[in-house]
CSV table of N, CA and C in Angstrom, one decimal:
chain,number,residue,atom,x,y,z
G,600,MET,N,8.4,5.7,3.2
G,600,MET,CA,9.1,4.7,3.6
G,600,MET,C,8.9,3.6,2.6
G,601,ASP,N,9.6,2.7,2.3
G,601,ASP,CA,9.3,1.9,1.2
G,601,ASP,C,10.1,0.5,2.0
G,602,ILE,N,9.3,-0.3,2.4
G,602,ILE,CA,9.5,-1.6,3.3
G,602,ILE,C,9.5,-2.5,2.0
G,603,PHE,N,8.5,-2.7,1.4
G,603,PHE,CA,7.9,-3.8,0.2
G,603,PHE,C,8.5,-3.3,-1.0
G,604,ILE,N,8.6,-2.2,-1.1
G,604,ILE,CA,8.9,-1.8,-2.8
G,604,ILE,C,10.3,-1.8,-3.2
G,605,SER,N,11.0,-1.9,-3.8
G,605,SER,CA,11.9,-2.1,-4.5
G,605,SER,C,12.5,-0.7,-5.1
G,606,LYS,N,13.9,-0.2,-4.9
G,606,LYS,CA,14.5,0.8,-5.4
G,606,LYS,C,14.2,0.6,-7.2
G,607,LYS,N,14.1,-0.7,-7.8
G,607,LYS,CA,13.9,-0.6,-9.0
G,607,LYS,C,12.6,-0.3,-9.7
G,608,MET,N,11.9,-0.8,-8.9
G,608,MET,CA,10.2,-0.9,-9.1
G,608,MET,C,10.0,0.7,-8.9
G,609,ARG,N,10.3,1.2,-7.5
G,609,ARG,CA,10.1,2.4,-7.7
G,609,ARG,C,10.6,3.6,-8.7
G,610,ASN,N,12.1,3.6,-9.3
G,610,ASN,CA,12.5,3.9,-10.1
G,610,ASN,C,11.9,4.1,-11.2
G,611,PHE,N,11.2,3.0,-11.7
G,611,PHE,CA,11.0,2.4,-13.0
G,611,PHE,C,9.3,3.3,-12.9
G,612,ILE,N,8.7,3.5,-12.0
G,612,ILE,CA,7.6,3.9,-12.0
G,612,ILE,C,7.4,5.3,-12.0
G,613,LEU,N,8.6,6.0,-11.2
G,613,LEU,CA,8.4,7.4,-11.0
G,613,LEU,C,9.0,8.0,-12.6
G,614,LEU,N,9.7,7.4,-13.2
G,614,LEU,CA,10.0,7.3,-14.3
G,614,LEU,C,9.1,7.6,-15.7
G,615,ALA,N,8.3,6.5,-15.5
G,615,ALA,CA,7.2,6.5,-16.4
G,615,ALA,C,6.0,7.7,-15.9
G,616,GLN,N,5.9,7.8,-14.6
G,616,GLN,CA,4.9,9.1,-14.6
G,616,GLN,C,5.3,10.0,-14.9
G,617,THR,N,6.7,10.7,-14.2
G,617,THR,CA,7.3,11.9,-15.1
G,617,THR,C,7.7,12.0,-16.5
G,618,ASN,N,8.3,11.0,-16.8
G,618,ASN,CA,9.0,11.1,-18.3
G,618,ASN,C,10.1,12.2,-18.3
G,619,ASN,N,10.6,12.3,-17.2
G,619,ASN,CA,12.1,13.4,-17.0
G,619,ASN,C,12.9,12.6,-16.1
G,620,ILE,N,14.0,12.2,-16.2
G,620,ILE,CA,14.9,11.7,-15.5
G,620,ILE,C,15.3,12.9,-14.2
G,621,ALA,N,15.6,13.8,-14.6
G,621,ALA,CA,15.7,14.9,-13.3
G,621,ALA,C,14.8,14.9,-12.7
G,622,ARG,N,13.6,15.3,-13.0
G,622,ARG,CA,12.2,15.3,-12.1
G,622,ARG,C,12.1,14.4,-11.3
G,623,ALA,N,12.1,12.9,-12.1
G,623,ALA,CA,11.8,11.9,-11.3
G,623,ALA,C,13.1,11.5,-10.1
G,624,ALA,N,14.3,12.1,-10.4
G,624,ALA,CA,15.6,11.8,-9.3
G,624,ALA,C,15.1,12.6,-8.2
G,625,GLU,N,14.9,14.1,-8.3
G,625,GLU,CA,14.6,15.0,-7.5
G,625,GLU,C,13.4,14.7,-6.5
G,626,LYS,N,12.5,14.0,-6.9
G,626,LYS,CA,11.7,13.2,-6.1
G,626,LYS,C,12.3,12.4,-4.9
G,627,ILE,N,13.1,11.6,-5.4
G,627,ILE,CA,13.8,10.9,-4.4
G,627,ILE,C,15.1,11.2,-3.7
G,628,HIS,N,15.5,12.6,-4.1
G,628,HIS,CA,16.7,12.9,-3.7
G,628,HIS,C,17.5,12.3,-4.3
G,629,MET,N,17.8,12.3,-5.5
G,629,MET,CA,18.8,11.4,-6.0
G,629,MET,C,19.5,12.2,-7.2
G,630,THR,N,20.5,12.2,-7.6
G,630,THR,CA,21.0,12.6,-8.9
G,630,THR,C,20.6,12.3,-10.2
G,631,ALA,N,20.4,13.1,-11.0
G,631,ALA,CA,20.0,12.6,-12.2
G,631,ALA,C,20.5,11.6,-12.9
G,632,SER,N,22.0,12.1,-12.8
G,632,SER,CA,23.0,10.6,-13.3
G,632,SER,C,22.9,9.4,-13.0
G,633,LEU,N,22.8,9.2,-11.3
G,633,LEU,CA,22.5,8.3,-10.6
G,633,LEU,C,21.4,7.7,-10.9
G,634,PHE,N,20.5,8.3,-11.2
G,634,PHE,CA,19.1,7.9,-11.5
G,634,PHE,C,18.9,7.0,-12.8
G,635,GLY,N,19.5,8.0,-13.9
G,635,GLY,CA,19.5,7.5,-15.1
G,635,GLY,C,20.1,6.0,-15.4
G,636,LYS,N,21.5,6.0,-14.6
G,636,LYS,CA,22.2,4.8,-14.5
G,636,LYS,C,21.4,3.4,-13.9
G,637,SER,N,20.7,4.0,-13.1
G,637,SER,CA,19.8,3.1,-12.1
G,637,SER,C,18.6,2.1,-13.1
G,638,ILE,N,18.3,3.1,-14.1
G,638,ILE,CA,17.2,2.8,-15.3
G,638,ILE,C,18.1,2.0,-16.2
G,639,ALA,N,19.1,2.4,-16.8
G,639,ALA,CA,20.0,1.6,-17.1
G,639,ALA,C,20.2,0.4,-16.9
G,640,ALA,N,20.5,0.3,-15.7
G,640,ALA,CA,20.9,-1.2,-15.3
G,640,ALA,C,19.5,-1.9,-15.0
G,641,LEU,N,18.4,-1.8,-14.7
G,641,LEU,CA,17.0,-2.3,-14.7
G,641,LEU,C,16.8,-2.9,-16.0
G,642,GLU,N,17.2,-2.3,-17.1
G,642,GLU,CA,16.8,-2.5,-18.4
G,642,GLU,C,18.0,-3.5,-19.1
G,643,GLU,N,19.0,-3.3,-18.4
G,643,GLU,CA,19.8,-4.3,-18.7
G,643,GLU,C,19.9,-5.3,-18.0
G,644,GLN,N,19.3,-5.6,-16.9
G,644,GLN,CA,19.2,-7.1,-16.1
G,644,GLN,C,17.8,-7.8,-16.8
G,645,ILE,N,16.8,-6.9,-17.1
G,645,ILE,CA,15.8,-7.4,-17.7
G,645,ILE,C,16.2,-8.1,-19.6
G,646,GLY,N,17.2,-7.5,-19.8
G,646,GLY,CA,17.4,-7.8,-21.1
G,646,GLY,C,16.5,-7.1,-22.5
G,647,TYR,N,15.8,-6.0,-21.8
G,647,TYR,CA,15.3,-5.0,-23.3
G,647,TYR,C,14.8,-3.9,-23.1
G,648,THR,N,14.9,-2.8,-23.6
G,648,THR,CA,14.6,-1.3,-23.0
G,648,THR,C,13.0,-1.1,-22.7
G,649,LEU,N,12.7,-0.4,-21.7
G,649,LEU,CA,11.7,0.1,-21.3
G,649,LEU,C,11.2,1.5,-21.7
G,650,PHE,N,12.2,2.2,-22.3
G,650,PHE,CA,12.1,3.8,-22.5
G,650,PHE,C,12.5,4.1,-23.6
G,651,THR,N,11.8,4.9,-24.5
G,651,THR,CA,12.4,5.4,-26.0
G,651,THR,C,13.1,6.6,-25.7
G,652,ARG,N,14.2,7.0,-26.0
G,652,ARG,CA,15.2,8.5,-25.6
G,652,ARG,C,15.2,9.0,-26.8
G,653,LYS,N,15.1,10.4,-26.9
G,653,LYS,CA,15.1,11.1,-28.1
G,653,LYS,C,15.5,12.5,-27.7
G,654,ASP,N,16.6,12.6,-28.0
G,654,ASP,CA,17.1,14.2,-27.4
G,654,ASP,C,17.1,14.4,-25.9
G,655,ASN,N,16.3,15.0,-25.3
G,655,ASN,CA,16.1,15.1,-23.9
G,655,ASN,C,14.5,14.9,-23.7
G,656,ASN,N,14.1,14.0,-24.6
G,656,ASN,CA,12.8,13.4,-24.2
G,656,ASN,C,12.8,11.9,-23.8
G,657,ILE,N,12.1,11.3,-22.9
G,657,ILE,CA,11.9,10.0,-22.5
G,657,ILE,C,10.7,9.7,-22.6
G,658,SER,N,10.5,8.8,-22.9
G,658,SER,CA,8.8,8.0,-22.6
G,658,SER,C,8.9,6.4,-22.7
G,659,LEU,N,7.7,5.8,-22.2
G,659,LEU,CA,7.6,4.2,-22.2
G,659,LEU,C,7.5,4.0,-23.8
G,660,ASN,N,8.2,2.8,-24.1
G,660,ASN,CA,8.0,2.4,-25.5
G,660,ASN,C,7.0,1.1,-25.0
G,661,LYS,N,6.6,0.5,-25.9
G,661,LYS,CA,5.6,-0.8,-26.0
G,661,LYS,C,5.9,-1.7,-25.0
G,662,ALA,N,7.0,-2.0,-24.9
G,662,ALA,CA,7.3,-3.1,-23.5
G,662,ALA,C,7.3,-2.3,-22.4
G,663,GLY,N,7.8,-1.2,-22.1
G,663,GLY,CA,7.6,-0.4,-20.9
G,663,GLY,C,6.0,-0.1,-20.7
G,664,GLN,N,5.4,0.1,-21.4
G,664,GLN,CA,4.0,0.3,-21.3
G,664,GLN,C,3.3,-0.7,-20.7
G,665,GLU,N,3.6,-1.7,-21.1
G,665,GLU,CA,2.8,-3.2,-20.8
G,665,GLU,C,3.3,-3.4,-19.4
G,666,LEU,N,4.9,-3.3,-19.1
G,666,LEU,CA,5.4,-3.7,-17.8
G,666,LEU,C,4.5,-2.7,-16.6
G,667,TYR,N,4.4,-1.4,-17.2
G,667,TYR,CA,3.9,-0.5,-16.3
G,667,TYR,C,2.2,-0.6,-16.1
G,668,GLN,N,1.4,-1.6,-16.8
G,668,GLN,CA,0.4,-1.7,-17.0
G,668,GLN,C,0.1,-2.7,-15.8
G,669,LYS,N,1.1,-3.3,-16.0
G,669,LYS,CA,0.9,-4.8,-14.7
G,669,LYS,C,1.5,-4.4,-13.5
G,670,LEU,N,2.5,-3.8,-13.5
G,670,LEU,CA,3.3,-3.6,-12.7
G,670,LEU,C,2.6,-2.1,-11.7
G,671,PHE,N,2.1,-1.3,-12.0
G,671,PHE,CA,1.6,0.0,-11.2
G,671,PHE,C,0.4,-0.6,-10.0
G,672,PRO,N,-0.6,-1.4,-10.6
G,672,PRO,CA,-1.5,-1.7,-9.4
G,672,PRO,C,-0.6,-2.7,-8.4
G,673,VAL,N,0.3,-3.4,-8.5
G,673,VAL,CA,0.9,-4.1,-7.4
G,673,VAL,C,1.6,-3.0,-6.8
G,674,TYR,N,2.5,-2.0,-7.3
G,674,TYR,CA,2.9,-0.7,-6.4
G,674,TYR,C,2.4,-0.1,-5.8
G,675,GLN,N,0.8,0.4,-6.2
G,675,GLN,CA,-0.2,1.0,-5.6
G,675,GLN,C,-0.6,0.3,-4.0
G,676,ARG,N,-0.6,-1.3,-4.4
G,676,ARG,CA,-0.7,-2.0,-3.1
G,676,ARG,C,0.3,-1.8,-2.1
G,677,LEU,N,1.2,-2.4,-2.7
G,677,LEU,CA,2.4,-2.4,-1.8
G,677,LEU,C,2.7,-1.0,-1.1
G,678,SER,N,2.3,0.0,-2.0
G,678,SER,CA,2.6,1.6,-0.8
G,678,SER,C,1.4,1.7,0.0
G,679,ALA,N,0.4,1.2,-0.5
G,679,ALA,CA,-0.6,1.4,0.7
G,679,ALA,C,-0.5,0.3,1.9
G,680,ILE,N,0.4,-0.8,1.7
G,680,ILE,CA,0.6,-1.7,2.9
G,680,ILE,C,1.9,-0.8,3.6
G,681,ASP,N,2.6,-0.3,2.9
G,681,ASP,CA,3.8,0.5,3.5
G,681,ASP,C,3.1,1.6,4.4
G,682,ASN,N,2.3,2.5,3.7
G,682,ASN,CA,1.6,3.5,4.5
G,682,ASN,C,1.0,3.1,5.9
G,683,GLU,N,0.3,1.8,5.7
G,683,GLU,CA,-0.3,1.3,6.9
G,683,GLU,C,0.4,1.0,7.9
G,684,ILE,N,1.7,0.1,7.7
G,684,ILE,CA,2.9,-0.3,8.6
G,684,ILE,C,3.5,1.3,9.6
G,685,HIS,N,3.4,2.0,8.6
G,685,HIS,CA,4.2,3.5,8.8
G,685,HIS,C,3.2,3.9,10.0
G,686,ASN,N,1.8,3.8,9.8
G,686,ASN,CA,1.1,4.8,10.1
G,686,ASN,C,0.6,4.2,11.8
G,687,SER,N,0.8,2.7,11.9
G,687,SER,CA,0.6,1.6,12.6
G,687,SER,C,1.2,2.2,13.5
G,688,GLY,N,2.7,2.5,13.3
G,688,GLY,CA,3.8,2.6,14.2
G,688,GLY,C,3.8,3.6,15.3
G,689,ARG,N,2.6,5.0,14.5
G,689,ARG,CA,2.8,6.1,15.1
G,689,ARG,C,1.8,6.1,16.5
G,690,ARG,N,1.2,5.0,16.4
G,690,ARG,CA,-0.3,4.9,17.7
G,690,ARG,C,0.7,4.5,18.9
């Protein structure tokens, strides 16, 4: 359950960690095509690419690596908060 994590942030983190659109999409029960479009839309919105695409390979470029390093600790903290909220609802 993602209360505080945006879909854009989640998708970026998943792709950065898997380097595979199909695998990342599968983790959130989304088609690879739709997932790829969400990443392209994110890149369009921020105005620069985050990934290097070559043949069937995808990996973070320098800008993507810098963003990941800044964003991942925030993502971890928000995930922990989401989990705390989810678990407190079970009591």
